[in-house]
mmCIF file of N, CA and C in Angstrom:
data_model
loop_
_atom_site.group_PDB
_atom_site.id
_atom_site.type_symbol
_atom_site.label_atom_id
_atom_site.label_comp_id
_atom_site.label_asym_id
_atom_site.label_seq_id
_atom_site.Cartn_x
_atom_site.Cartn_y
_atom_site.Cartn_z
ATOM 1 N N ALA A 1 -6.117 28.154 -2.736
ATOM 2 C CA ALA A 1 -6.153 26.002 -3.221
ATOM 3 C C ALA A 1 -5.845 25.604 -4.321
ATOM 4 N N ASP A 2 -5.438 24.296 -4.404
ATOM 5 C CA ASP A 2 -5.252 23.824 -6.167
ATOM 6 C C ASP A 2 -6.297 23.279 -6.717
ATOM 7 N N PRO A 3 -6.629 23.957 -7.847
ATOM 8 C CA PRO A 3 -7.562 23.346 -8.308
ATOM 9 C C PRO A 3 -7.634 22.313 -8.801
ATOM 10 N N GLY A 4 -6.697 21.402 -8.960
ATOM 11 C CA GLY A 4 -5.904 20.563 -9.758
ATOM 12 C C GLY A 4 -7.052 19.122 -9.300
ATOM 13 N N ALA A 5 -6.875 18.008 -9.464
ATOM 14 C CA ALA A 5 -8.028 17.353 -10.158
ATOM 15 C C ALA A 5 -6.869 16.143 -8.834
ATOM 16 N N ALA A 6 -7.230 14.797 -8.420
ATOM 17 C CA ALA A 6 -6.203 13.641 -8.086
ATOM 18 C C ALA A 6 -6.773 12.614 -8.221
ATOM 19 N N LEU A 7 -6.037 11.743 -8.769
ATOM 20 C CA LEU A 7 -6.431 10.240 -9.240
ATOM 21 C C LEU A 7 -5.694 8.871 -9.163
ATOM 22 N N GLU A 8 -6.357 8.378 -8.292
ATOM 23 C CA GLU A 8 -5.624 6.551 -7.612
ATOM 24 C C GLU A 8 -5.529 6.073 -8.684
ATOM 25 N N VAL A 9 -4.603 5.306 -9.212
ATOM 26 C CA VAL A 9 -5.123 3.887 -9.989
ATOM 27 C C VAL A 9 -5.130 2.361 -9.336
ATOM 28 N N ARG A 10 -5.437 2.018 -9.182
ATOM 29 C CA ARG A 10 -5.518 0.338 -8.783
ATOM 30 C C ARG A 10 -5.094 -0.557 -9.913
ATOM 31 N N CYS A 11 -5.086 -1.730 -9.743
ATOM 32 C CA CYS A 11 -4.621 -2.725 -10.784
ATOM 33 C C CYS A 11 -4.971 -3.782 -10.009
ATOM 34 N N VAL A 12 -5.753 -5.072 -10.780
ATOM 35 C CA VAL A 12 -6.082 -6.480 -10.900
ATOM 36 C C VAL A 12 -5.805 -7.335 -11.591
ATOM 37 N N PRO A 13 -5.199 -8.082 -10.999
ATOM 38 C CA PRO A 13 -4.143 -8.255 -9.944
ATOM 39 C C PRO A 13 -3.478 -7.253 -9.942
ATOM 40 N N GLU A 14 -2.911 -7.811 -8.927
ATOM 41 C CA GLU A 14 -2.055 -6.612 -8.324
ATOM 42 C C GLU A 14 -0.369 -6.488 -8.345
ATOM 43 N N VAL A 15 0.017 -6.291 -9.518
ATOM 44 C CA VAL A 15 0.924 -5.853 -9.598
ATOM 45 C C VAL A 15 1.824 -4.773 -10.131
ATOM 46 N N PRO A 16 3.016 -4.729 -9.778
ATOM 47 C CA PRO A 16 3.871 -3.650 -10.178
ATOM 48 C C PRO A 16 3.299 -2.846 -12.003
ATOM 49 N N ALA A 17 3.056 -2.548 -11.926
ATOM 50 C CA ALA A 17 2.403 -2.159 -13.620
ATOM 51 C C ALA A 17 2.720 -0.240 -13.411
ATOM 52 N N THR A 18 3.409 -0.339 -14.423
ATOM 53 C CA THR A 18 3.598 1.404 -15.017
ATOM 54 C C THR A 18 2.480 2.084 -14.862
ATOM 55 N N VAL A 19 2.309 2.373 -15.081
ATOM 56 C CA VAL A 19 0.761 3.903 -14.523
ATOM 57 C C VAL A 19 0.976 5.085 -15.752
ATOM 58 N N LEU A 20 0.887 5.160 -16.943
ATOM 59 C CA LEU A 20 0.404 6.361 -17.990
ATOM 60 C C LEU A 20 -0.107 7.045 -18.033
ATOM 61 N N ILE A 21 -1.254 8.614 -17.462
ATOM 62 C CA ILE A 21 -1.756 9.410 -17.502
ATOM 63 C C ILE A 21 -1.198 10.528 -19.132
ATOM 64 N N ASP A 22 -2.057 10.363 -20.273
ATOM 65 C CA ASP A 22 -2.054 11.007 -21.311
ATOM 66 C C ASP A 22 -0.295 10.457 -22.221
ATOM 67 N N GLY A 23 -0.063 9.163 -22.075
ATOM 68 C CA GLY A 23 1.003 8.937 -22.273
ATOM 69 C C GLY A 23 2.643 9.313 -21.797
ATOM 70 N N ALA A 24 2.774 9.354 -20.746
ATOM 71 C CA ALA A 24 3.387 10.387 -19.591
ATOM 72 C C ALA A 24 3.403 9.428 -18.514
ATOM 73 N N PRO A 25 4.495 9.134 -18.320
ATOM 74 C CA PRO A 25 4.887 7.798 -16.797
ATOM 75 C C PRO A 25 4.477 8.130 -15.296
ATOM 76 N N ARG A 26 3.526 7.550 -14.639
ATOM 77 C CA ARG A 26 3.469 8.626 -12.935
ATOM 78 C C ARG A 26 3.679 7.898 -12.335
ATOM 79 N N GLY A 27 4.804 7.143 -12.466
ATOM 80 C CA GLY A 27 5.295 5.793 -11.034
ATOM 81 C C GLY A 27 4.217 4.177 -11.486
ATOM 82 N N ARG A 28 3.863 3.908 -9.933
ATOM 83 C CA ARG A 28 3.561 2.301 -10.414
ATOM 84 C C ARG A 28 2.322 2.240 -9.883
ATOM 85 N N ALA A 29 1.407 1.229 -10.106
ATOM 86 C CA ALA A 29 0.420 1.291 -9.329
ATOM 87 C C ALA A 29 1.070 0.549 -8.349
ATOM 88 N N PRO A 30 -0.301 0.568 -7.194
ATOM 89 C CA PRO A 30 -0.913 1.974 -6.415
ATOM 90 C C PRO A 30 -0.938 2.822 -6.429
ATOM 91 N N ALA A 31 -1.102 3.846 -7.381
ATOM 92 C CA ALA A 31 -0.479 4.812 -7.777
ATOM 93 C C ALA A 31 -1.672 6.142 -7.354
ATOM 94 N N ARG A 32 -1.014 7.532 -6.269
ATOM 95 C CA ARG A 32 -1.725 8.703 -6.096
ATOM 96 C C ARG A 32 -1.164 9.561 -7.043
ATOM 97 N N VAL A 33 -1.687 10.455 -8.070
ATOM 98 C CA VAL A 33 -1.269 11.125 -9.229
ATOM 99 C C VAL A 33 -2.006 12.468 -8.649
ATOM 100 N N GLU A 34 -1.657 13.154 -8.192
ATOM 101 C CA GLU A 34 -1.988 14.827 -7.770
ATOM 102 C C GLU A 34 -2.262 15.463 -9.284
ATOM 103 N N ALA A 35 -2.290 16.596 -8.938
ATOM 104 C CA ALA A 35 -2.013 18.187 -9.287
ATOM 105 C C ALA A 35 -2.620 17.870 -10.872
ATOM 106 N N LEU A 36 -3.483 16.992 -11.184
ATOM 107 C CA LEU A 36 -3.623 17.058 -13.033
ATOM 108 C C LEU A 36 -5.524 18.101 -13.521
ATOM 109 N N ALA A 37 -4.917 18.217 -14.302
ATOM 110 C CA ALA A 37 -5.879 19.622 -14.376
ATOM 111 C C ALA A 37 -7.140 18.568 -15.250
ATOM 112 N N PRO A 38 -8.409 19.017 -14.746
ATOM 113 C CA PRO A 38 -10.229 19.067 -14.463
ATOM 114 C C PRO A 38 -9.916 18.378 -16.000
ATOM 115 N N GLY A 39 -10.954 17.729 -16.472
ATOM 116 C CA GLY A 39 -10.884 16.846 -17.509
ATOM 117 C C GLY A 39 -11.157 15.511 -18.001
ATOM 118 N N ARG A 40 -10.624 15.037 -19.265
ATOM 119 C CA ARG A 40 -10.842 13.697 -19.849
ATOM 120 C C ARG A 40 -9.309 13.186 -20.210
ATOM 121 N N HIS A 41 -8.999 12.075 -19.382
ATOM 122 C CA HIS A 41 -7.119 11.933 -19.514
ATOM 123 C C HIS A 41 -7.390 10.399 -19.873
ATOM 124 N N THR A 42 -6.464 10.640 -20.239
ATOM 125 C CA THR A 42 -6.308 8.676 -20.749
ATOM 126 C C THR A 42 -5.158 8.250 -20.013
ATOM 127 N N ILE A 43 -5.728 7.105 -19.204
ATOM 128 C CA ILE A 43 -5.228 5.994 -18.711
ATOM 129 C C ILE A 43 -4.003 4.654 -18.717
ATOM 130 N N THR A 44 -2.994 4.623 -18.961
ATOM 131 C CA THR A 44 -2.550 3.251 -20.174
ATOM 132 C C THR A 44 -1.927 2.065 -18.278
ATOM 133 N N LEU A 45 -2.197 0.968 -18.576
ATOM 134 C CA LEU A 45 -0.974 0.577 -17.607
ATOM 135 C C LEU A 45 -0.249 -0.392 -18.630
ATOM 136 N N VAL A 46 1.092 -0.620 -17.946
ATOM 137 C CA VAL A 46 1.591 -1.705 -18.957
ATOM 138 C C VAL A 46 2.393 -2.289 -17.988
ATOM 139 N N ALA A 47 2.152 -3.798 -18.069
ATOM 140 C CA ALA A 47 3.406 -4.649 -17.207
ATOM 141 C C ALA A 47 3.651 -6.124 -17.628
ATOM 142 N N ASP A 48 4.566 -6.463 -17.199
ATOM 143 C CA ASP A 48 5.133 -7.083 -17.992
ATOM 144 C C ASP A 48 4.388 -8.728 -17.546
ATOM 145 N N GLY A 49 4.080 -9.588 -19.091
ATOM 146 C CA GLY A 49 3.053 -10.550 -19.293
ATOM 147 C C GLY A 49 1.397 -10.036 -19.268
ATOM 148 N N PHE A 50 0.567 -9.343 -19.058
ATOM 149 C CA PHE A 50 -0.021 -8.607 -19.224
ATOM 150 C C PHE A 50 -0.051 -7.540 -20.681
ATOM 151 N N ASP A 51 -1.286 -7.765 -21.589
ATOM 152 C CA ASP A 51 -1.440 -6.822 -22.411
ATOM 153 C C ASP A 51 -1.760 -5.601 -21.806
ATOM 154 N N GLU A 52 -1.542 -4.251 -22.491
ATOM 155 C CA GLU A 52 -1.377 -2.587 -21.865
ATOM 156 C C GLU A 52 -3.167 -2.846 -22.092
ATOM 157 N N ALA A 53 -3.782 -1.638 -20.962
ATOM 158 C CA ALA A 53 -4.753 -1.780 -20.422
ATOM 159 C C ALA A 53 -5.153 -0.604 -20.743
ATOM 160 N N HIS A 54 -5.929 0.003 -21.278
ATOM 161 C CA HIS A 54 -6.525 1.165 -21.320
ATOM 162 C C HIS A 54 -7.579 2.277 -20.960
ATOM 163 N N ARG A 55 -7.949 2.831 -20.023
ATOM 164 C CA ARG A 55 -9.053 3.640 -19.351
ATOM 165 C C ARG A 55 -9.267 4.969 -19.861
ATOM 166 N N GLU A 56 -10.162 5.311 -19.941
ATOM 167 C CA GLU A 56 -10.579 7.533 -19.931
ATOM 168 C C GLU A 56 -11.424 7.260 -18.883
ATOM 169 N N VAL A 57 -10.853 8.365 -18.016
ATOM 170 C CA VAL A 57 -11.333 9.287 -16.966
ATOM 171 C C VAL A 57 -12.163 10.397 -17.366
ATOM 172 N N VAL A 58 -12.958 11.046 -16.320
ATOM 173 C CA VAL A 58 -12.742 12.189 -16.668
ATOM 174 C C VAL A 58 -12.974 12.759 -15.081
ATOM 175 N N LEU A 59 -12.211 13.623 -14.655
ATOM 176 C CA LEU A 59 -11.173 14.377 -13.642
ATOM 177 C C LEU A 59 -12.035 15.663 -13.277
ATOM 178 N N THR A 60 -12.177 15.386 -12.089
ATOM 179 C CA THR A 60 -13.342 16.982 -11.449
ATOM 180 C C THR A 60 -12.439 17.763 -10.683
ATOM 181 N N ALA A 61 -12.611 18.635 -10.653
ATOM 182 C CA ALA A 61 -11.653 19.807 -9.898
ATOM 183 C C ALA A 61 -11.662 19.737 -8.365
ATOM 184 N N ARG A 62 -10.463 19.665 -7.745
ATOM 185 C CA ARG A 62 -10.333 19.294 -6.085
ATOM 186 C C ARG A 62 -11.535 18.076 -5.778
ATOM 187 N N GLU A 63 -11.236 17.507 -6.414
ATOM 188 C CA GLU A 63 -11.792 16.266 -6.204
ATOM 189 C C GLU A 63 -10.565 14.726 -6.525
ATOM 190 N N THR A 64 -11.110 13.485 -5.643
ATOM 191 C CA THR A 64 -10.095 12.289 -6.363
ATOM 192 C C THR A 64 -11.091 11.317 -6.961
ATOM 193 N N SER A 65 -10.906 11.039 -7.774
ATOM 194 C CA SER A 65 -11.193 10.108 -8.486
ATOM 195 C C SER A 65 -10.375 8.832 -8.495
ATOM 196 N N SER A 66 -11.174 7.595 -8.203
ATOM 197 C CA SER A 66 -10.331 6.600 -8.116
ATOM 198 C C SER A 66 -11.044 5.577 -9.177
ATOM 199 N N VAL A 67 -9.775 4.403 -9.857
ATOM 200 C CA VAL A 67 -9.822 3.809 -11.036
ATOM 201 C C VAL A 67 -9.574 2.649 -11.022
ATOM 202 N N GLU A 68 -9.903 1.318 -11.146
ATOM 203 C CA GLU A 68 -9.729 0.163 -10.954
ATOM 204 C C GLU A 68 -9.291 -0.444 -12.090
ATOM 205 N N VAL A 69 -8.538 -1.127 -12.691
ATOM 206 C CA VAL A 69 -7.905 -1.778 -13.897
ATOM 207 C C VAL A 69 -7.517 -2.511 -13.624
ATOM 208 N N VAL A 70 -8.666 -3.742 -14.311
ATOM 209 C CA VAL A 70 -8.817 -5.395 -14.803
ATOM 210 C C VAL A 70 -7.513 -5.685 -15.562
ATOM 211 N N LEU A 71 -5.839 -6.048 -15.069
ATOM 212 C CA LEU A 71 -5.418 -7.038 -15.888
ATOM 213 C C LEU A 71 -5.374 -7.810 -17.373
ATOM 214 N N ARG A 72 -5.588 -8.178 -18.061
ATOM 215 C CA ARG A 72 -5.204 -9.543 -18.604
ATOM 216 C C ARG A 72 -4.089 -10.231 -19.626
ATOM 217 N N PRO A 73 -3.795 -11.600 -18.538
ATOM 218 C CA PRO A 73 -2.500 -11.855 -19.194
ATOM 219 C C PRO A 73 -2.576 -12.109 -21.051
ATOM 220 N N THR A 74 -1.423 -11.288 -20.766
ATOM 221 C CA THR A 74 -0.917 -12.038 -22.763
ATOM 222 C C THR A 74 -0.847 -13.447 -23.105
ATOM 223 N N ALA A 75 -1.611 -13.685 -24.233
ATOM 224 C CA ALA A 75 -2.025 -14.571 -24.505
ATOM 225 C C ALA A 75 -0.833 -15.141 -25.742
ATOM 226 N N SER A 76 -0.569 -16.620 -25.407
ATOM 227 C CA SER A 76 0.499 -16.828 -25.944
ATOM 228 C C SER A 76 0.306 -16.789 -27.351
ATOM 229 N N THR A 77 1.013 -16.738 -28.483
ATOM 230 C CA THR A 77 1.260 -17.268 -29.770
ATOM 231 C C THR A 77 1.099 -18.124 -30.096
ATOM 232 N N PRO A 78 0.425 -19.010 -31.161
ATOM 233 C CA PRO A 78 0.048 -20.448 -31.385
ATOM 234 C C PRO A 78 1.121 -21.101 -32.178
ATOM 235 N N ASP A 79 2.348 -20.926 -32.113
ATOM 236 C CA ASP A 79 3.086 -21.420 -32.433
ATOM 237 C C ASP A 79 4.628 -21.616 -31.275
ATOM 238 N N GLU A 80 3.768 -20.613 -29.660
ATOM 239 C CA GLU A 80 4.636 -21.681 -28.739
ATOM 240 C C GLU A 80 4.123 -22.414 -28.025
ATOM 241 N N PRO A 81 5.019 -23.208 -27.679
ATOM 242 C CA PRO A 81 5.469 -24.513 -26.462
ATOM 243 C C PRO A 81 3.686 -24.212 -25.547
ATOM 244 N N ALA A 82 3.078 -25.310 -25.018
ATOM 245 C CA ALA A 82 1.976 -24.545 -24.182
ATOM 246 C C ALA A 82 2.779 -24.350 -22.735
#
């Protein structure tokens, strides 16, 4: 049996965010990533118009973890017209 861990990543709102795990792109949310090493991982979500979101998760061998990440719209800079 594969001792790897699996991770399901969703984001709110549901936009096609790119999912990076430990800096490596692993698809678009909602994503299911298999065969990850157990232990601590950093999840990053990147989507147009939203700030990058970061999460740390600790995965357990042979278990599926799920994480829901809330994306915040990028604030416009003060010198831009509203």
